[in-house]
Coordinates of N, CA and C in Angstrom, one line a residue:
X1 N -25.2 -8.1 7.1 CA -24.0 -7.1 7.0 C -22.5 -7.5 6.1
X2 N -22.3 -6.9 5.1 CA -21.0 -7.7 4.8 C -20.0 -7.2 5.5
X3 N -18.8 -8.1 6.0 CA -17.8 -8.6 6.7 C -16.9 -7.2 6.6
X4 N -16.5 -6.6 5.4 CA -16.0 -5.5 5.6 C -16.4 -4.0 5.8
X5 N -17.9 -4.3 5.8 CA -18.4 -2.8 6.2 C -18.3 -2.1 7.2
X6 N -17.9 -3.1 8.6 CA -18.0 -2.1 9.9 C -16.4 -1.2 9.9
X7 N -15.3 -2.2 9.1 CA -14.3 -1.3 9.0 C -14.3 -0.6 8.2
X8 N -15.0 -0.4 7.4 CA -15.0 0.8 6.1 C -15.7 1.8 7.0
X9 N -16.7 1.4 7.7 CA -17.3 2.6 8.1 C -16.7 3.5 9.3
X10 N -15.8 2.8 10.3 CA -14.7 3.0 11.0 C -13.8 3.6 10.4
X11 N -13.5 3.2 9.3 CA -12.3 4.0 8.3 C -13.0 5.6 8.0
X12 N -14.2 5.4 7.6 CA -14.9 6.8 7.4 C -14.9 7.8 8.3
X13 N -15.2 7.4 9.5 CA -15.3 8.0 10.6 C -13.8 8.5 11.2
X14 N -12.9 8.2 11.0 CA -11.4 8.1 11.4 C -11.0 9.3 10.0
X15 N -11.0 9.2 8.9 CA -10.9 10.0 7.9 C -11.5 11.3 8.4
X16 N -12.8 11.4 8.7 CA -13.6 12.5 8.9 C -12.9 13.1 9.9
X17 N -12.9 12.4 11.1 CA -12.1 12.9 12.4 C -10.5 13.9 12.0
X18 N -10.0 13.1 10.9 CA -8.7 13.6 10.2 C -8.5 14.7 9.8
X19 N -10.0 14.9 8.8 CA -9.9 15.9 8.2 C -10.2 17.4 9.0
X20 N -11.2 17.4 10.1 CA -11.2 18.1 11.3 C -10.4 18.6 12.0
X21 N -9.4 17.4 12.4 CA -8.3 17.5 13.4 C -7.3 18.3 12.4
X22 N -6.8 18.2 11.0 CA -5.9 18.8 10.5 C -6.3 20.4 10.7
X23 N -7.3 20.7 10.5 CA -7.9 22.3 10.5 C -7.4 22.7 11.8
X24 N -7.9 22.0 13.0 CA -7.8 22.7 14.3 C -6.2 22.4 14.5
X25 N -5.5 21.6 14.2 CA -3.9 21.5 14.1 C -3.2 22.7 13.7
X26 N -3.5 23.2 12.6 CA -2.8 24.0 11.8 C -3.6 25.3 12.3
X27 N -4.5 25.5 12.7 CA -4.6 27.1 13.7 C -3.8 27.4 14.6
X28 N -3.1 26.3 15.2 CA -2.4 26.8 16.5 C -0.8 26.2 15.8
X29 N -0.6 25.5 14.9 CA 0.9 25.2 14.4 C 1.1 25.7 13.0
X30 N 2.2 25.4 12.5 CA 2.3 25.5 11.3 C 1.8 24.2 10.2
X31 N 1.7 23.9 9.3 CA 1.1 22.6 8.5 C 2.1 21.5 8.6
X32 N 3.8 21.9 8.2 CA 4.7 20.8 8.2 C 4.9 20.7 9.5
X33 N 4.8 21.3 10.7 CA 5.1 20.8 11.7 C 3.7 19.9 12.2
X34 N 2.4 20.2 11.7 CA 1.4 19.5 12.2 C 1.4 18.0 11.2
X35 N 2.2 18.2 10.4 CA 2.5 17.0 9.4 C 3.3 16.1 10.2
X36 N 4.3 16.8 11.0 CA 5.1 15.6 11.6 C 4.5 15.0 12.9
X37 N 3.5 15.9 13.4 CA 2.9 15.1 14.8 C 2.1 14.5 14.0
X38 N 1.4 14.3 13.0 CA 0.5 13.3 12.4 C 1.2 11.8 12.2
X39 N 2.4 12.2 11.7 CA 3.5 11.0 11.3 C 3.5 10.6 12.6
X40 N 3.7 11.1 13.9 CA 4.0 10.4 15.0 C 2.9 9.6 15.6
X41 N 1.9 9.8 15.5 CA 0.3 9.4 15.4 C 0.3 8.2 14.3
X42 N 0.9 8.4 13.3 CA 0.9 6.6 12.5 C 1.9 5.9 12.7
X43 N 3.1 6.5 13.5 CA 3.7 5.6 13.9 C 3.5 4.6 15.2
X44 N 2.6 5.8 16.0 CA 2.0 4.9 17.1 C 0.8 3.7 16.7
X45 N 0.1 4.0 15.8 CA -0.6 3.1 15.4 C -0.1 1.7 14.6
X46 N 0.8 2.2 13.7 CA 1.9 1.1 13.6 C 2.5 0.2 14.5
X47 N 3.2 0.9 15.5 CA 3.7 0.0 16.6 C 2.6 -0.9 17.7
X48 N 1.4 -0.3 17.6 CA 0.4 -1.4 18.2 C 0.0 -2.3 17.3
X49 N -0.4 -1.9 15.9 CA -0.3 -3.2 14.9 C 0.6 -4.4 15.1
X50 N 1.9 -3.5 14.7 CA 3.4 -4.6 15.0 C 3.0 -5.4 16.4
X51 N 2.9 -5.2 17.4 CA 2.6 -5.4 18.8 C 1.2 -7.0 18.6
X52 N 0.5 -6.2 17.8 CA -0.3 -7.2 17.5 C -0.2 -8.3 16.6
X53 N 1.1 -8.2 15.9 CA 1.2 -9.3 14.8 C 2.6 -10.2 15.3
X54 N 3.0 -9.7 16.9 CA 4.0 -10.0 17.4 C 5.4 -10.1 16.7
X55 N 5.4 -8.8 16.2 CA 6.6 -8.2 15.5 C 7.2 -9.3 14.7
X56 N 6.4 -9.9 14.1 CA 6.5 -10.7 13.1 C 5.8 -10.4 11.5
X57 N 6.0 -9.3 11.2 CA 5.2 -9.0 9.7 C 5.3 -10.0 8.8
X58 N 4.5 -9.7 7.9 CA 5.1 -10.3 6.4 C 6.1 -9.8 5.6
X59 N 6.8 -10.7 4.9 CA 8.3 -10.0 4.3 C 8.7 -10.3 3.0
X60 N 7.6 -10.7 2.3 CA 7.7 -10.8 0.7 C 8.3 -9.2 0.4
X61 N 9.0 -9.3 -0.3 CA 10.0 -8.4 -1.1 C 8.8 -7.4 -2.1
X62 N 8.2 -8.0 -2.7 CA 7.4 -7.3 -3.4 C 6.2 -6.5 -2.8
X63 N 5.6 -7.3 -1.9 CA 4.6 -6.7 -1.1 C 5.2 -5.5 -0.3
X64 N 6.7 -5.7 0.6 CA 7.1 -5.0 1.2 C 7.6 -3.7 0.4
X65 N 8.0 -3.7 -0.6 CA 8.3 -2.4 -1.7 C 7.1 -1.7 -2.0
X66 N 5.7 -2.5 -2.1 CA 4.6 -2.0 -2.2 C 3.9 -0.9 -1.0
X67 N 4.3 -1.8 -0.2 CA 4.0 -1.1 1.3 C 4.7 0.4 1.7
X68 N 5.9 0.4 1.1 CA 6.8 1.2 1.7 C 6.4 2.7 0.6
X69 N 5.8 2.3 -0.7 CA 5.7 3.2 -1.7 C 4.1 3.6 -1.3
X70 N 3.5 2.8 -0.6 CA 2.1 3.2 0.1 C 2.4 4.5 0.9
X71 N 3.6 4.1 2.0 CA 3.9 5.2 2.7 C 4.3 6.3 2.4
X72 N 5.2 6.0 1.4 CA 5.8 7.3 0.5 C 4.5 8.1 0.0
X73 N 3.8 7.4 -0.7 CA 2.7 8.4 -1.5 C 1.7 9.0 -0.3
X74 N 1.3 8.2 0.7 CA 0.4 9.1 1.9 C 1.4 10.0 2.4
X75 N 2.6 9.7 2.8 CA 3.6 10.5 3.2 C 3.6 12.1 2.3
X76 N 3.7 12.2 0.8 CA 3.6 12.9 0.2 C 2.2 13.8 0.0
X77 N 1.3 12.9 -0.1 CA 0.0 13.5 0.1 C -0.7 14.2 1.2
X78 N 0.1 13.6 2.0 CA -0.4 14.3 3.8 C 0.1 15.9 3.5
X79 N 1.5 15.7 2.9 CA 2.3 17.0 3.0 C 1.4 18.2 2.2
X80 N 1.4 18.1 1.0 CA 0.2 19.0 0.3 C -1.0 18.8 1.0
X81 N -1.6 18.1 1.3 CA -3.0 18.4 1.9 C -2.9 19.3 3.1
X82 N -2.0 19.2 3.9 CA -1.7 19.9 4.9 C -1.3 21.4 4.8
X83 N -0.5 21.5 3.5 CA 0.0 22.9 2.9 C -1.5 23.4 2.2
X84 N -2.5 22.6 1.4 CA -3.6 23.0 0.8 C -4.7 23.6 2.2
X85 N -4.6 22.7 3.2 CA -5.4 22.9 4.5 C -5.3 24.2 5.2
X86 N -4.1 24.7 4.9 CA -3.5 25.9 5.7 C -3.5 27.0 4.6
X87 N -3.9 26.7 3.9 CA -4.0 28.1 2.6 C -5.7 28.3 2.1
X88 N -6.3 27.1 2.2 CA -7.6 27.0 1.8 C -8.7 26.9 2.8
X89 N -9.9 26.7 2.2 CA -10.9 26.3 3.5 C -11.1 24.7 3.5
X90 N -11.2 24.2 4.4 CA -11.0 23.1 4.7 C -12.1 22.5 4.2
X91 N -13.3 23.0 4.1 CA -14.4 21.8 3.2 C -14.2 21.7 1.9
X92 N -13.6 22.7 0.9 CA -13.2 22.7 -0.1 C -12.0 21.6 -0.3
X93 N -10.9 21.7 0.7 CA -9.9 20.7 0.6 C -10.2 19.6 0.6
X94 N -11.0 19.3 1.5 CA -11.5 17.7 2.3 C -11.9 17.4 0.9
X95 N -12.9 18.0 0.5 CA -13.7 17.4 -0.9 C -13.0 16.9 -2.1
X96 N -12.1 18.1 -2.5 CA -11.2 17.9 -3.5 C -10.3 16.6 -3.2
X97 N -9.7 16.4 -2.2 CA -8.7 15.5 -1.9 C -9.4 14.0 -1.8
X98 N -10.7 14.3 -1.3 CA -11.7 12.6 -0.8 C -11.6 11.9 -2.1
X99 N -11.6 12.9 -3.4 CA -11.9 12.2 -4.7 C -10.7 11.5 -5.2
X100 N -9.6 11.0 -4.2 CA -8.6 10.5 -4.6 C -8.8 8.9 -5.6
X101 N -10.0 8.5 -5.2 CA -10.3 7.2 -6.1 C -10.4 7.2 -7.1
X102 N -10.6 8.5 -8.0 CA -10.5 8.7 -9.2 C -9.0 8.3 -9.7
X103 N -8.1 8.8 -9.4 CA -6.8 8.3 -9.5 C -6.8 6.9 -9.4
X104 N -7.1 6.4 -8.2 CA -6.9 4.8 -8.4 C -7.6 4.3 -9.3
X105 N -9.0 4.3 -9.7 CA -9.8 4.0 -10.7 C -9.1 3.7 -12.0
X106 N -8.6 4.8 -12.4 CA -7.8 5.3 -13.7 C -6.7 4.3 -13.7
X107 N -5.9 4.7 -12.7 CA -4.4 3.5 -12.7 C -4.9 2.1 -12.8
X108 N -5.8 2.0 -12.0 CA -6.7 0.6 -12.1 C -6.7 -0.2 -13.2
X109 N -7.7 0.9 -14.0 CA -8.1 0.7 -15.5 C -6.9 0.1 -16.4
X110 N -5.9 1.0 -16.4 CA -5.0 0.9 -17.3 C -3.7 0.0 -16.7
X111 N -3.3 0.2 -15.9 CA -2.1 -1.0 -15.2 C -2.5 -2.0 -14.7
X112 N -3.8 -2.4 -14.2 CA -4.0 -3.7 -13.6 C -5.3 -4.2 -14.5
X113 N -5.5 -3.5 -15.3 CA -6.7 -4.1 -16.5 C -8.2 -4.5 -15.9
X114 N -8.4 -3.5 -14.8 CA -9.8 -3.8 -14.2 C -10.5 -3.0 -15.1
X115 N -11.8 -3.4 -15.0 CA -12.9 -3.4 -15.6 C -13.8 -2.2 -15.0
X116 N -14.1 -1.0 -15.7 CA -15.1 -0.3 -15.2 C -16.3 -0.3 -15.9
X117 N -17.4 -0.2 -15.1 CA -18.4 -0.3 -15.6 C -19.1 0.7 -16.3
X118 N -20.3 1.0 -17.0 CA -20.9 2.3 -17.2 C -21.5 3.0 -15.9
X119 N -21.9 2.3 -15.2 CA -22.3 3.1 -14.1 C -21.4 3.5 -13.3
X120 N -20.1 2.8 -13.0 CA -18.7 3.7 -12.4 C -18.6 5.0 -13.4
X121 N -18.5 5.0 -14.7 CA -18.0 5.8 -15.6 C -19.0 7.5 -15.2
X122 N -20.5 6.6 -15.0 CA -21.1 8.1 -14.4 C -20.7 8.6 -13.1
X123 N -20.3 7.8 -12.1 CA -19.7 8.1 -10.8 C -18.5 8.9 -11.3
X124 N -17.5 8.6 -12.2 CA -16.7 9.3 -12.5 C -16.9 11.0 -12.9
X125 N -17.8 10.5 -13.9 CA -18.0 12.1 -14.6 C -18.7 13.0 -13.2
X126 N -19.6 12.4 -12.4 CA -20.1 13.2 -11.4 C -19.0 13.7 -10.2
X127 N -18.1 12.8 -9.9 CA -16.9 13.3 -9.2 C -16.4 14.5 -9.8
X128 N -15.9 14.3 -11.2 CA -15.1 15.3 -12.0 C -16.0 16.6 -11.9
X129 N -17.2 16.7 -12.0 CA -18.0 17.8 -11.8 C -18.3 18.1 -10.4
X130 N -17.9 17.4 -9.3 CA -17.9 18.0 -8.2 C -17.0 18.9 -7.5
X131 N -15.5 18.4 -8.7 CA -14.3 19.2 -8.3 C -14.9 20.5 -9.0
X132 N -15.5 20.8 -10.0 CA -15.7 22.0 -10.6 C -16.9 23.2 -9.6
X133 N -17.5 22.0 -9.2 CA -18.6 23.2 -8.3 C -17.9 23.0 -7.0
X134 N -17.2 22.3 -6.3 CA -16.9 22.6 -4.9 C -15.5 23.8 -5.1
X135 N -15.0 23.8 -6.2 CA -13.9 25.0 -6.3 C -14.1 26.0 -6.6

């Protein structure tokens, strides 16, 4: 088994629970409040991680900047995710937003000059077809 696979499977499980918990939260509270409480959960995980690093995170300015941009993009995405989940069916919202790797692949191709294989192009096409069929 490759070293990254257990972590990826745990991430898959966590994101699956995240999608379910989102809909359960907005049954009882509004989407913006749910986002705030989700953020509290993220901060708790961040504090635990900081404790594991003995409060000595890496401080390279470029890494720090991209880390902050990651958080901003995540927060903005979560805001719109919660709004969409509040207004739509969670099955459709989760499926559509789970296709975010398409954006990463396209940006990586143009900005990072990463190669995209024919097999991956077929996958991109099928993901785009999934958007059509799920909407």
